[in-house]
Amino acid sequence: RIKAAAYERGVRGAKRLPGTVVSVGNITAGGTGKTPMVIWLAGELAGEGEKVGVLTRGYRGSSHNGLPQSDEVAILRSRLGESVPIAVGADRFASGMKLAGSGVDHFVLDDGFQHLQLARDADIVMIDASDPFGGGRCLPAGRLREPVSALDRADLIVITRAERAPAVETRVRRHTGAPIFYAVTELRDVVRLSGANRLAEVAPAEWRALKFFAFCGIGNAAAFFTDLRAWGFNVKETEAYPDHYRYEQMDATELEARCRANEADALICTEKDIFNLREVQFSAAPVFVARISLRVIDAKGFSMALRGVLESKRTGAAM
């Protein structure tokens, strides 16, 4: 149990960066909306004039244009652009010090709830309302990274894919008094994958007239398929691959065949998937991409609560 001796040792030995560190994490494996939350939070801080950077380990990273890259890192770079620097590496203290050298003093720690080596000023824990506690068992029997009681370390809770989830709140309240907020995924736009993985924006009237075969390799595929239908996509059939799945040509060929067999007009996937489709070619079916964004229901209240946590930690450290 992390809260026990190992956790205490980790806290005592944690290294501190010269600035404010806010962690975005979870207690289950994948699929809670961490990456969209990191994008939203980094954008909010940057919009307030803060010098913000993102620290991430990356997952199954490779090199792309000389930079460490994974599907999640690629999305972060694509969405945040040049305004928010991103440092990738297992040693997030070393990465943070490099960013600090360029003037960054607000750090968003991606997937940091279990990363005890780095001191943080606030822990935001994401919980997916559609599968909040990973079957109630820790890995490998379930999807929990650590027991639900670990929520007592959280400073803020964000329940995703719901505007209200009383049953989830009741379970969370057994372990923490941290403020609870909600966030939902929204369709940002739809693009079409063209030659050399270029993206062309698609008008709503065009995609609404099509029948789709949906596929993805993300942590909670069922939620993506549910969202597509809620947004008005005509989804004929679906296929879920493992999280971070790297597609091969045989997968593309099979997907096109199943698209035809289900009388669908096109394939559709997530933005995360396109970075794992670089090595394959589609010739018999067009590929569309649904790009999403996260909307925090009470964004102002969340920002005030986060500022309150940070101020409380600073006051406590000064005493």
PDB file of C-alpha atoms in Angstrom, residues 191-194 199 212 215 256 266-269 274 277 282 285-289:
ATOM      1  CA  VAL A 191     -10.677  15.673 -39.814  1.00  0.00           C
ATOM      2  CA  ARG A 192      -9.845  13.273 -42.605  1.00  0.00           C
ATOM      3  CA  LEU A 193      -6.532  11.441 -42.806  1.00  0.00           C
ATOM      4  CA  SER A 194      -4.930  12.013 -46.203  1.00  0.00           C
ATOM      5  CA  LEU A 199      -5.287  16.157 -41.854  1.00  0.00           C
ATOM      6  CA  PHE A 212     -18.774   4.493 -39.958  1.00  0.00           C
ATOM      7  CA  PHE A 215     -11.858   1.595 -34.117  1.00  0.00           C
ATOM      8  CA  GLU A 256     -11.004  -1.961 -44.591  1.00  0.00           C
ATOM      9  CA  ALA A 266     -15.568   5.079 -43.824  1.00  0.00           C
ATOM     10  CA  LEU A 267     -13.404   4.314 -40.820  1.00  0.00           C
ATOM     11  CA  ILE A 268     -13.150   6.598 -37.802  1.00  0.00           C
ATOM     12  CA  CYS A 269     -10.684   6.635 -34.904  1.00  0.00           C
ATOM     13  CA  ILE A 274      -3.322   8.591 -35.884  1.00  0.00           C
ATOM     14  CA  LEU A 277      -0.940   4.682 -37.901  1.00  0.00           C
ATOM     15  CA  PHE A 282      -5.380   2.781 -46.298  1.00  0.00           C
ATOM     16  CA  ALA A 285     -11.722   3.175 -47.189  1.00  0.00           C
ATOM     17  CA  PRO A 286     -11.288   6.799 -46.074  1.00  0.00           C
ATOM     18  CA  VAL A 287     -10.175   7.363 -42.468  1.00  0.00           C
ATOM     19  CA  PHE A 288     -11.760  10.088 -40.347  1.00  0.00           C
ATOM     20  CA  VAL A 289     -10.538  11.298 -36.963  1.00  0.00           C
TER      21      VAL A 289
END
